[in-house]
Coordinates of C-alpha atoms and ligand atoms in Angstrom, one line a residue:
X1 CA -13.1 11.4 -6.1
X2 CA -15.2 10.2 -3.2
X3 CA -14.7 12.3 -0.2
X4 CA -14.3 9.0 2.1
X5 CA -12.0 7.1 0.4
X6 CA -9.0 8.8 2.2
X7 CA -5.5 7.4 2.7
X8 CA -5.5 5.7 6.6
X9 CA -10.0 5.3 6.4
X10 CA -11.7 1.9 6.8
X11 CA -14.3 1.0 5.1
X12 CA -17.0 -2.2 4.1
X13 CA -16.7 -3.3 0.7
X14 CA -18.1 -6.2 -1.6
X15 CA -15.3 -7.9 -3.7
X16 CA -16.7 -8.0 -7.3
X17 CA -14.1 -9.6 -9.3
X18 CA -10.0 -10.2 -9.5
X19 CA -8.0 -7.8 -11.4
X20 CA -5.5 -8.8 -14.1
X21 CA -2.8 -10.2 -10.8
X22 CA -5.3 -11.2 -8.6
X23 CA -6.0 -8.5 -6.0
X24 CA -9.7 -7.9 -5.2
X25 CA -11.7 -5.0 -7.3
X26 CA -14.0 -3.6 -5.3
X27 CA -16.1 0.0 -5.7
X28 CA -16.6 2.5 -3.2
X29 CA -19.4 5.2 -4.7
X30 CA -17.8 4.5 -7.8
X31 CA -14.0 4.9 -6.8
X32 CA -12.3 1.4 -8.1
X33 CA -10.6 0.1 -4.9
X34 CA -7.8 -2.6 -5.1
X35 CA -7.9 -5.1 -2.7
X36 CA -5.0 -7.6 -1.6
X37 CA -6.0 -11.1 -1.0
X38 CA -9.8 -10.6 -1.6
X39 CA -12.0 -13.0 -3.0
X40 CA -15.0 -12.3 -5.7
X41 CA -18.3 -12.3 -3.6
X42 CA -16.1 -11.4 0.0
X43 CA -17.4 -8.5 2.2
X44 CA -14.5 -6.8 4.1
X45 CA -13.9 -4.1 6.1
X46 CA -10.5 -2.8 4.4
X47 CA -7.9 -0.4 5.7
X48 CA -7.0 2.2 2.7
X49 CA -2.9 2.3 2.8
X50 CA -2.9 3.9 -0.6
X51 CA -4.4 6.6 -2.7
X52 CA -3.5 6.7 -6.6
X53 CA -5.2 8.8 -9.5
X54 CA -8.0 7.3 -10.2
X55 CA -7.8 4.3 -7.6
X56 CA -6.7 3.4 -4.5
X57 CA -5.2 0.6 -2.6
X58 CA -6.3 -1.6 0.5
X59 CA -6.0 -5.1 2.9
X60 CA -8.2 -6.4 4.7
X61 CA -9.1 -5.7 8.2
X62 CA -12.0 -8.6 8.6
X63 CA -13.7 -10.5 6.4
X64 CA -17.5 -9.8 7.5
X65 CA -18.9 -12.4 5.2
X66 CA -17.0 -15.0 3.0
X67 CA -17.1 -15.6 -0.6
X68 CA -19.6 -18.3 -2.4
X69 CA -17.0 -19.7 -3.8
X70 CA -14.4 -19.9 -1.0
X71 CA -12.2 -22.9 -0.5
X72 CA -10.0 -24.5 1.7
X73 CA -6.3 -24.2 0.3
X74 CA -4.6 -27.3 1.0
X75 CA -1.4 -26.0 1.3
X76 CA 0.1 -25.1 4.6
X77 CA 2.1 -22.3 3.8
X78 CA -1.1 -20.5 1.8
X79 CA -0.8 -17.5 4.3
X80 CA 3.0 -16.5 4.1
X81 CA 3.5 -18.4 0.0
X82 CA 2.8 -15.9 -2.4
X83 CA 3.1 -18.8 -4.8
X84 CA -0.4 -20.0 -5.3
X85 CA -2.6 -16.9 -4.4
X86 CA -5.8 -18.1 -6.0
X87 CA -6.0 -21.5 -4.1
X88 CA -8.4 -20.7 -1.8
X89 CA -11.1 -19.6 -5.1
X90 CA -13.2 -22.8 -6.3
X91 CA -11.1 -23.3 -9.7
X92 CA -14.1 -22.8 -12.4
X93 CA -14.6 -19.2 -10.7
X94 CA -10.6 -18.9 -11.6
X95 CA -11.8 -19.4 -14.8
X96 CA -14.5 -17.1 -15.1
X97 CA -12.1 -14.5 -13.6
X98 CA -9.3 -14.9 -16.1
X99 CA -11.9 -14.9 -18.9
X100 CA -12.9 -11.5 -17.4
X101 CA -9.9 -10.2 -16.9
X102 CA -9.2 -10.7 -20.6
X103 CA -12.4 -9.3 -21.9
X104 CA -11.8 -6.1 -19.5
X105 CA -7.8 -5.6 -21.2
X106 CA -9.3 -6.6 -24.5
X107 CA -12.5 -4.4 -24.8
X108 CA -12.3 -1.6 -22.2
X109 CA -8.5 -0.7 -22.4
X110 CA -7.3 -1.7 -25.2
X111 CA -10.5 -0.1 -27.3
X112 CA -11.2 -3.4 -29.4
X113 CA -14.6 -4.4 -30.4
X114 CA -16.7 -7.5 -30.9
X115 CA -14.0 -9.2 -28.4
X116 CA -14.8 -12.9 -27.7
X117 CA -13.0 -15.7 -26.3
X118 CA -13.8 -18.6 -28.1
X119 CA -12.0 -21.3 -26.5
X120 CA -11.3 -22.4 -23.0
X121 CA -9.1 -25.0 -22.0
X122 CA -9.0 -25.6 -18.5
X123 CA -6.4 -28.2 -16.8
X124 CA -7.5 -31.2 -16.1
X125 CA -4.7 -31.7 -13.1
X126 CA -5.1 -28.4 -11.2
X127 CA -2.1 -29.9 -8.7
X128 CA 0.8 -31.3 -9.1
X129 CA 1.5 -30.3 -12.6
X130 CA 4.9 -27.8 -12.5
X131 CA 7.4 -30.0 -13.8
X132 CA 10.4 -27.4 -12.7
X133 CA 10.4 -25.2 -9.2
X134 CA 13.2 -23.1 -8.1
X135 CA 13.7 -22.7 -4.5
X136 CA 16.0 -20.4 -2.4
X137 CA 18.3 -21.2 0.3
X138 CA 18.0 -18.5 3.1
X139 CA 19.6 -17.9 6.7
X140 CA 16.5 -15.4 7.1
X141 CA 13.2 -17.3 7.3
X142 CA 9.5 -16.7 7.8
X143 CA 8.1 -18.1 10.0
X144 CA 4.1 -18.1 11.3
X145 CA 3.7 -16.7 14.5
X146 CA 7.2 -15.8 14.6
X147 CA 7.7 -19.7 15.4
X148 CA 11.5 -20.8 15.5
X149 CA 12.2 -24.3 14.8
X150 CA 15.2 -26.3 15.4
X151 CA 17.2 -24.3 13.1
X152 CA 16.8 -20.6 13.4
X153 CA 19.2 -20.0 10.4
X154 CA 17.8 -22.0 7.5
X155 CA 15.5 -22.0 5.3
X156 CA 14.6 -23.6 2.1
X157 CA 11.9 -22.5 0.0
X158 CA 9.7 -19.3 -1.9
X159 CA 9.9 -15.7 -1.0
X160 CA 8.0 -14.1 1.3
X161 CA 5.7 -11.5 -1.2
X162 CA 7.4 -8.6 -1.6
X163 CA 10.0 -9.6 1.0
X164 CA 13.2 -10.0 -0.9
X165 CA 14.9 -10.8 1.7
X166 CA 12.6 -13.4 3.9
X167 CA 11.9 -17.0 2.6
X168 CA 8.9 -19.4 3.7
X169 CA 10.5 -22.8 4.8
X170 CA 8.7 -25.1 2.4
X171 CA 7.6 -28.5 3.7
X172 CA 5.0 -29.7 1.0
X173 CA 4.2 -27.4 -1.9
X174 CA 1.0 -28.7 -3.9
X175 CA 1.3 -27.6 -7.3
X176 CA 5.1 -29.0 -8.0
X177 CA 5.8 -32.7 -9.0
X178 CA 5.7 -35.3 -5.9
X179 CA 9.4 -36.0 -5.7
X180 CA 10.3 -32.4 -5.5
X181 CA 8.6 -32.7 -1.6
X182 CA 10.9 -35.5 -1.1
X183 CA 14.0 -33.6 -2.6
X184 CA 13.7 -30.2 -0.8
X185 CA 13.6 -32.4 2.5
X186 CA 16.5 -34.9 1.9
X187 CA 18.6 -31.5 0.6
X188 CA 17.5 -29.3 3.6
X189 CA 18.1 -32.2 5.8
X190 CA 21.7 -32.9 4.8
X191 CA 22.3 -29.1 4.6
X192 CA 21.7 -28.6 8.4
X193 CA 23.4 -31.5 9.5
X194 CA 26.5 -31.0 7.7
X195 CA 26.4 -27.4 8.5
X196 CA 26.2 -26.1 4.6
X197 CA 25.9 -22.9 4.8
X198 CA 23.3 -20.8 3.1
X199 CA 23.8 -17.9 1.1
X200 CA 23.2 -14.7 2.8
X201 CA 22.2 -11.6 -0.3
X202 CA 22.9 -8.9 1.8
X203 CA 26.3 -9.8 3.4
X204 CA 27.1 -12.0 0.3
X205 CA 28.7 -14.9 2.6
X206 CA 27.2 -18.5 2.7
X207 CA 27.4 -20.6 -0.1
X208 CA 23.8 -22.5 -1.0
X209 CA 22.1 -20.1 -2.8
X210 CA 19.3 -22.2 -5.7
X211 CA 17.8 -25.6 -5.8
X212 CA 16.3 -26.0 -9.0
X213 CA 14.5 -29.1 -9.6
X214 CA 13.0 -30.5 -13.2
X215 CA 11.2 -33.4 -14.1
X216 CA 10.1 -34.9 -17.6
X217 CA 5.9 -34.9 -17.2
X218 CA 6.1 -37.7 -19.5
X219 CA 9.3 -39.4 -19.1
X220 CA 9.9 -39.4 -15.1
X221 CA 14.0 -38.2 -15.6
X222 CA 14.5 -36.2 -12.8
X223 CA 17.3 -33.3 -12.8
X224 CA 18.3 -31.8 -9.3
X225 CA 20.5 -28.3 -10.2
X226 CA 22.1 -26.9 -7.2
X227 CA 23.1 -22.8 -7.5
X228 CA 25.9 -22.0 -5.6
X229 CA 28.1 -18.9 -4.6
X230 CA 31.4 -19.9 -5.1
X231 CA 32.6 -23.3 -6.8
X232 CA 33.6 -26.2 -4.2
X233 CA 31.7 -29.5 -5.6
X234 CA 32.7 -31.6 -2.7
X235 CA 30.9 -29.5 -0.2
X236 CA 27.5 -31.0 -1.9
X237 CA 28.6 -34.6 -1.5
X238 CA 26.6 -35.6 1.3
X239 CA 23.5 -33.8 -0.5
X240 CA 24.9 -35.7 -3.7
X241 CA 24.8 -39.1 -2.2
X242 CA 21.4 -39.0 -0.1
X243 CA 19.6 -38.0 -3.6
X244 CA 21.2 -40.8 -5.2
X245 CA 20.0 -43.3 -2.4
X246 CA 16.9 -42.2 -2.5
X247 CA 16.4 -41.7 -6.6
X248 CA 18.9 -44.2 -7.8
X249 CA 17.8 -43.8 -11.5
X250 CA 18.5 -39.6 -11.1
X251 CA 18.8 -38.5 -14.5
X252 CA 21.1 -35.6 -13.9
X253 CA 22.8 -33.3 -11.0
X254 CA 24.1 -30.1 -11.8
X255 CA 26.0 -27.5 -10.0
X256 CA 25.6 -24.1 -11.4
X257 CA 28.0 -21.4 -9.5
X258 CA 26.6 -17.7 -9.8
X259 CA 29.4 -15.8 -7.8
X260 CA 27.2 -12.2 -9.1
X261 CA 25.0 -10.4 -6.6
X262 CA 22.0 -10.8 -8.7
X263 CA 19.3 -13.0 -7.5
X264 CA 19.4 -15.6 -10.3
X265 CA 19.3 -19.8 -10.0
X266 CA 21.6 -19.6 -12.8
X267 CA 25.2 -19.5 -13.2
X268 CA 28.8 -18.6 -15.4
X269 CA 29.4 -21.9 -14.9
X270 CA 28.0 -25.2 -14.5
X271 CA 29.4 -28.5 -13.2
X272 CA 28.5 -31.8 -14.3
X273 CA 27.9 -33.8 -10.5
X274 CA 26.3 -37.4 -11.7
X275 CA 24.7 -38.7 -15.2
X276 CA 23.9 -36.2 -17.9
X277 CA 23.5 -32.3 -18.0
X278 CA 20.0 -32.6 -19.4
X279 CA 16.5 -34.4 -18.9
X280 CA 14.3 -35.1 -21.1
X281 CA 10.0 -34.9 -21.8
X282 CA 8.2 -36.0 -24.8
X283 CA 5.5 -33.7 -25.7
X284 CA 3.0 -35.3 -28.6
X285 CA 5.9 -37.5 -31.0
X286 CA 8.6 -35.3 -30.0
X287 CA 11.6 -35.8 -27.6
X288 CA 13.0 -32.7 -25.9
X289 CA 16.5 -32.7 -24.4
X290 CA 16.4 -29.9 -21.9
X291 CA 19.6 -28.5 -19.8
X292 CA 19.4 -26.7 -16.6
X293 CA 19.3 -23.0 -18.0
X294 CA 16.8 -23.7 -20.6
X295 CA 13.6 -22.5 -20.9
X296 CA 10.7 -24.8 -21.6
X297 CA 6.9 -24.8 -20.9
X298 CA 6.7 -25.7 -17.1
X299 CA 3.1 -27.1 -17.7
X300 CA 3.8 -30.1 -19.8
X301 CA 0.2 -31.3 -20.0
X302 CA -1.3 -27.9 -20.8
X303 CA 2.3 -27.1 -23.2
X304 CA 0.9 -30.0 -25.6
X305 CA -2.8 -28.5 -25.7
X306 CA -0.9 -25.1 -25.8
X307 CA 1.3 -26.6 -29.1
X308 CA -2.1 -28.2 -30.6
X309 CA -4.3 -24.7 -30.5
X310 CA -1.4 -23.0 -32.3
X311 CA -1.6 -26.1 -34.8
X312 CA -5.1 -25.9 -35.3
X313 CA -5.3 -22.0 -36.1
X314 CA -2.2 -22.4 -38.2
X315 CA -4.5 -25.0 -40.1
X316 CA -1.0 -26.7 -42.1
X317 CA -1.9 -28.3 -45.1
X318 CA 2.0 -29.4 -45.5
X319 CA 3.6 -26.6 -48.2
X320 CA 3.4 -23.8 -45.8
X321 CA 6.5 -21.6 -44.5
X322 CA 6.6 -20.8 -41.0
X323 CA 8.6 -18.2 -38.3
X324 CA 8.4 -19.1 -34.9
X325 CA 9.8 -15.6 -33.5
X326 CA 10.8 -15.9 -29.5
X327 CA 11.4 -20.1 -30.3
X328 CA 13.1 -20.6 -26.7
X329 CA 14.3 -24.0 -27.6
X330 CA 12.4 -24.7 -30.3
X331 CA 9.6 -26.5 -28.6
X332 CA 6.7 -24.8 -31.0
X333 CA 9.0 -25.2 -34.3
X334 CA 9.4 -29.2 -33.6
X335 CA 6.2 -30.1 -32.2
X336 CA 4.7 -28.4 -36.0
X337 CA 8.3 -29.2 -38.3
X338 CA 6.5 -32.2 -39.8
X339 CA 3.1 -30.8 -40.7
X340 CA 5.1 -28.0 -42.5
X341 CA 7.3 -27.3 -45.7
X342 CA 10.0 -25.6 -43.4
X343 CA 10.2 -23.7 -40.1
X344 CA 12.5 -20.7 -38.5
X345 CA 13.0 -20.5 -35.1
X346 CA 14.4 -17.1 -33.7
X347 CA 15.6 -16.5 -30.1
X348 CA 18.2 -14.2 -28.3
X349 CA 19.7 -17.2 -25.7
X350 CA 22.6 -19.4 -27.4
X351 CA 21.8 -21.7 -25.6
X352 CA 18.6 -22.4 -26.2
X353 CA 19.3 -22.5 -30.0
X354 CA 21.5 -25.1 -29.6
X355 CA 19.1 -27.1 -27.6
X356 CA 16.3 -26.4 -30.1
X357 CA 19.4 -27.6 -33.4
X358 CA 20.1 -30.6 -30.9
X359 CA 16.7 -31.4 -30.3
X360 CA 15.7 -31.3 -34.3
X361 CA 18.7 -33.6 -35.0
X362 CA 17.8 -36.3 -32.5
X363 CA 13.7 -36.3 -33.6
X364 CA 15.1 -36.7 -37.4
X365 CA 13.3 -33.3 -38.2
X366 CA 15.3 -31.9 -41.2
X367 CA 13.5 -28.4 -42.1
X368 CA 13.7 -27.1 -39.0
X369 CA 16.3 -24.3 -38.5
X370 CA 16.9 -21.9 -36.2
X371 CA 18.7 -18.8 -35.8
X372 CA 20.1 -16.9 -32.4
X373 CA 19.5 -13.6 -33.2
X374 CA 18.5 -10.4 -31.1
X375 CA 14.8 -9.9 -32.4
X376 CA 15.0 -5.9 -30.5
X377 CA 17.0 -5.2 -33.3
X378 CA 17.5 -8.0 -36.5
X379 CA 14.8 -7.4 -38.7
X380 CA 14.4 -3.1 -38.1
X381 CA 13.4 -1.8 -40.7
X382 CA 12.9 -5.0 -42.8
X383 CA 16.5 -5.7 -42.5
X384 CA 17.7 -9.4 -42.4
X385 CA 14.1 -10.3 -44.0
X386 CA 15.6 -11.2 -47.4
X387 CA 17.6 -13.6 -46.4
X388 CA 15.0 -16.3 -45.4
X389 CA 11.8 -16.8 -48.0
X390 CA 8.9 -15.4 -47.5
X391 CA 6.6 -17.2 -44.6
X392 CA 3.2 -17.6 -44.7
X393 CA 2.4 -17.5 -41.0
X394 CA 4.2 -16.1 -37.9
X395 CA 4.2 -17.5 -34.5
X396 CA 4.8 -14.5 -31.7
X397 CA 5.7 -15.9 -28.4
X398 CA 7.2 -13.1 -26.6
X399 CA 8.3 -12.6 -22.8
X400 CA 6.1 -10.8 -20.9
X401 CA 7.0 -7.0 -22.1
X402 CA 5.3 -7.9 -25.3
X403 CA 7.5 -7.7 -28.9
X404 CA 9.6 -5.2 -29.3
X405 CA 8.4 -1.9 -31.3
X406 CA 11.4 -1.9 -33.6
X407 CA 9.8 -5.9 -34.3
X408 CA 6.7 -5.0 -34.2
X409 CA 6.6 -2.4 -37.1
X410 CA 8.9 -4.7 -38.8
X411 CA 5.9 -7.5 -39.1
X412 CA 4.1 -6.1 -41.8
X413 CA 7.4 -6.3 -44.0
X414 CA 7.2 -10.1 -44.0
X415 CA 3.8 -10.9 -45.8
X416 CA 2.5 -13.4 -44.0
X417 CA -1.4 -13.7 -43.9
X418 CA -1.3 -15.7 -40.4
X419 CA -0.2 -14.3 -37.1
X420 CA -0.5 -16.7 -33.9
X421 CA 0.6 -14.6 -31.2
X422 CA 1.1 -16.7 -28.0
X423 CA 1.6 -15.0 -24.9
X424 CA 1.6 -14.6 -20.9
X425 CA 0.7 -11.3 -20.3
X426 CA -2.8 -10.8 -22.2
X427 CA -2.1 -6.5 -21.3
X428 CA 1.0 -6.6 -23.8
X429 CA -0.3 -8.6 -26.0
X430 CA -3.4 -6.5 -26.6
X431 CA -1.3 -3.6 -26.7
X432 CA 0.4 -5.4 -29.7
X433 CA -2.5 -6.3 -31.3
X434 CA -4.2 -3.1 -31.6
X435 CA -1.1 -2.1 -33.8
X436 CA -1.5 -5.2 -35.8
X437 CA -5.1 -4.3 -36.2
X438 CA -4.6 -0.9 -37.3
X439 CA -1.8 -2.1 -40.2
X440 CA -4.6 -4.7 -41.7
X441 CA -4.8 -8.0 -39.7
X442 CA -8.0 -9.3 -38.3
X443 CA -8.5 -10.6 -34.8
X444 CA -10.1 -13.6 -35.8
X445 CA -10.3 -16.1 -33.0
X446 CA -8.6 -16.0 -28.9
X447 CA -8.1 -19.6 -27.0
X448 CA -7.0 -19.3 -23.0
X449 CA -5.2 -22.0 -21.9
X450 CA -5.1 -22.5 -18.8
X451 CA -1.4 -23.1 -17.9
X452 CA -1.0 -22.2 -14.0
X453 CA -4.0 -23.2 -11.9
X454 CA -4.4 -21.5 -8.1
X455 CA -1.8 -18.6 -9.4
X456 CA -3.1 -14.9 -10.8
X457 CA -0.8 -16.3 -14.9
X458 CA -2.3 -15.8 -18.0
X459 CA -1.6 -17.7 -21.6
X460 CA -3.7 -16.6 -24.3
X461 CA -3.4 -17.5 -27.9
X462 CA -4.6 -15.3 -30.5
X463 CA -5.5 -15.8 -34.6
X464 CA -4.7 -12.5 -36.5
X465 CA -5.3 -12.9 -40.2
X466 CA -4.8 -10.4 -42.9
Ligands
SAM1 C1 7.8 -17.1 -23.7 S1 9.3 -17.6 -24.2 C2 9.0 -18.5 -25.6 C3 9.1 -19.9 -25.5 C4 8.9 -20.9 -26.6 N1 7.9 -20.4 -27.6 C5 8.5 -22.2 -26.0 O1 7.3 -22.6 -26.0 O2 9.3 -22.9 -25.5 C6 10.0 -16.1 -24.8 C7 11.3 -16.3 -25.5 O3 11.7 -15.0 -26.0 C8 13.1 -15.0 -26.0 N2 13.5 -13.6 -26.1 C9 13.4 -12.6 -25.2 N3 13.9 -11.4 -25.7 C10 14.3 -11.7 -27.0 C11 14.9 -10.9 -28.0 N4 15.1 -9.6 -27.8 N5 15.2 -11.5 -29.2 C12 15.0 -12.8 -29.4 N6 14.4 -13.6 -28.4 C13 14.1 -13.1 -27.2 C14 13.5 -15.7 -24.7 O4 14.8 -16.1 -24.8 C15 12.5 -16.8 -24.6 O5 13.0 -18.0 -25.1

């Protein structure tokens, strides 16, 4: 190790890329230095608060020159948000890092050769495109400069970074639907003057804990879902009735009531407040119905080019069998059901399997099924496998911690020629893929989508043939 990179030194550094989460990378006589809220191209003068094997950890102290590719965030709350931490980087250099950062899991740690990315797709609307946010209620805000404004006790809005506790008072966030500005004012607005408490998570008093707000990309219904700590409906009525003033056509307000400790927008219960318990979005020829505690793509735009990579590499000429293993609410399964003989969607969440049977009923898809079943453990060993005919592809869409190892040594019981292994966190999914390799599959083609713009996520879709 370097004898001056020392816990407590400062030193001048050039920024020369962003790790895999967006901190800085930076080298100091070849000791890799991590560097929080850097920019590619930057030269700092960092404070090292951190020494680890191999690397060590550091903020910045000044920034002595700035990066070529610096931009002005347009969001206010850019310092104190941890939401969007890429903002202020000219969005084809966000690109260029994310390709990067792939190439660097793929070919340095994960050991795999000849590694391309053949495909890029950016986002054409780099703002405005979440179509659901989840905001905290909070009698601890952040505020800049340690600014109080007329109401010291509430706040409305994202965490503070690391800061459990603390939440940033959100006015105007950039990358959420336009309505959702209007919301989060007209609910914080009636909040305060009607004296509805927040929640408080380490005295567990307070009642407003969630505001979860979704909106169909495609369709405009609008679903406001309000978490609360304890169940009591006709505390929200003056919320209630200034949402419905303002967005008469609301498609749907929910109450969820989470009365645990944990941190969660959703709840053991949910009430029904005005119109339906669900919204929906239309993603290619395909209507989804989606309730409160579902998951679906938050990207709705990038979800259909998303849907139409995993279409291409699955190339369907019409006779083929397909798994789609992690199917959330089936979104993959229906948006393909009708280019394919049949399709078998697999998830954990009852819930979401009903939404996904729901959702195949109301598009008229008939060959569709799908199956709630705990993937950690349903098909070890082969087990389960011959009940369902053999598939000729597999779609992997797994949460972040990759598939499971009891499911992954499982996949080379099911024959299938095709693997398309979707995914958000390209580090698991190489670490996957290197067993796939290793049992015969070939890694034959990688698309990134680009499904978050401004923010340090991931989504990578990979062809593995046999
Ligand atoms: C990234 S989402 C996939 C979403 C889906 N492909 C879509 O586009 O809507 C991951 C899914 O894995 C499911 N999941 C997580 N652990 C699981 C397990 N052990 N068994 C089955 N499903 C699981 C989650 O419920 C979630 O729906």
């Amino acid at each position: 190790m370097s004898q001056s990179v020392v816990k407590g030194s400062e030193l001048k550094l050039k920024i020369e890329s962003l790790a895999y989460g967006g901190k800085g990378v930076a080298r100091h006589q070849n000791f890799v230095i991590f560097v929080n809220n850097a920019l590619p191209g930057e030269y700092v003068l960092v404070f090292i608060y951190k020494i680890r094997s191999g690397y060590a950890e550091a903020r910045v102290i000044e920034t002595l020159s700035e990066s070529p590719y610096n931009v002005n965030p347009k969001c206010n709350h850019f310092s104190v948000c941890g939401g969007c931490s890429t903002q202020n980087l000219e969005y084809d250099e966000q690109i260029k890092q994310k390709i990067k950062q792939v190439e660097d899991i793929y070919i340095r740690q994960a050991g795999i050769d000849n590694f391309i990315i053949e495909n890029v797709v950016h986002a054409e609307n780099q703002y405005h495109y979440r179509n659901k946010m989840e905001f905290s209620f909070s009698n601890r805000p952040w505020y800049l400069d340690g600014e109080e404004k007329n109401n010291p006790k509430f706040a409305l809005g994202l965490h503070v970074p690391r800061r459990y506790d603390k939440i940033v008072d959100i006015e105007e966030c950039h990358i959420q639907d336009k309505d959702f500005n209007k919301i989060l004012d007209l609910v914080r607005t009636e909040a305060i003057k009607n004296e509805i408490k927040p929640y408080d998570n380490k005295t567990n008093n307070g009642y407003l804990r969630h505001l979860m707000l979704r909106k169909g990309y495609y369709t405009e219904e609008l679903m406001v879902n309000i978490v609360t700590s304890y169940e009591n409906p006709s505390k929200l009525k003056p919320i209630i009735n200034s949402i419905i003033n303002h967005f008469p056509n609301i498609q749907s307000i929910v109450n969820n009531i989470n009365t645990r400790k944990a941190d969660v927008a959703y709840g053991e219960k949910e009430i029904n407040l005005h119109g339906d318990s669900f919204i929906r979005e239309r993603l290619g020829d395909i209507t989804y119905e989606i309730s409160a505690n579902s998951f679906f793509q938050t990207n709705s735009e990038q979800a259909v080019k998303l849907f139409e990579t995993v279409q291409h590499y699955l190339d369907l000429k019409g006779d083929e069998i397909i798994f789609d293993l992690f199917c959330g609410t089936g979104s993959i399964s229906l948006f393909l059901a009708k280019l394919t003989k049949e399709i078998y969607g697999f998830d954990v969440i009852k819930s979401a399997i009903e939404d996904a049977t729901r959702n195949s009923v109301i598009n008229g898809i008939g060959n569709a099924k799908f199956h709630k079943v705990n993937l950690d453990t349903y098909f070890k060993k082969g087990r389960n496998i011959e009940d369902y005919p053999t598939p000729d592809a597999l779609i992997i869409d797994p949460p972040r911690s990759g598939v499971h190892k009891n499911m992954l040594k499982s996949l080379p019981k099911f024959k299938a020629n095709k693997i398309v292994y979707v995914s958000c966190n390209p580090t698991t999914q190489a670490r996957d893929i290197v067993r796939l390799i290793h049992w015969g599959w070939k890694l034959q083609s990688m698309t990134l989508v680009d499904m978050f713009p401004h923010t340090p996520h991931i989504e990578t879709v990979a062809l593995l043939k046999k």
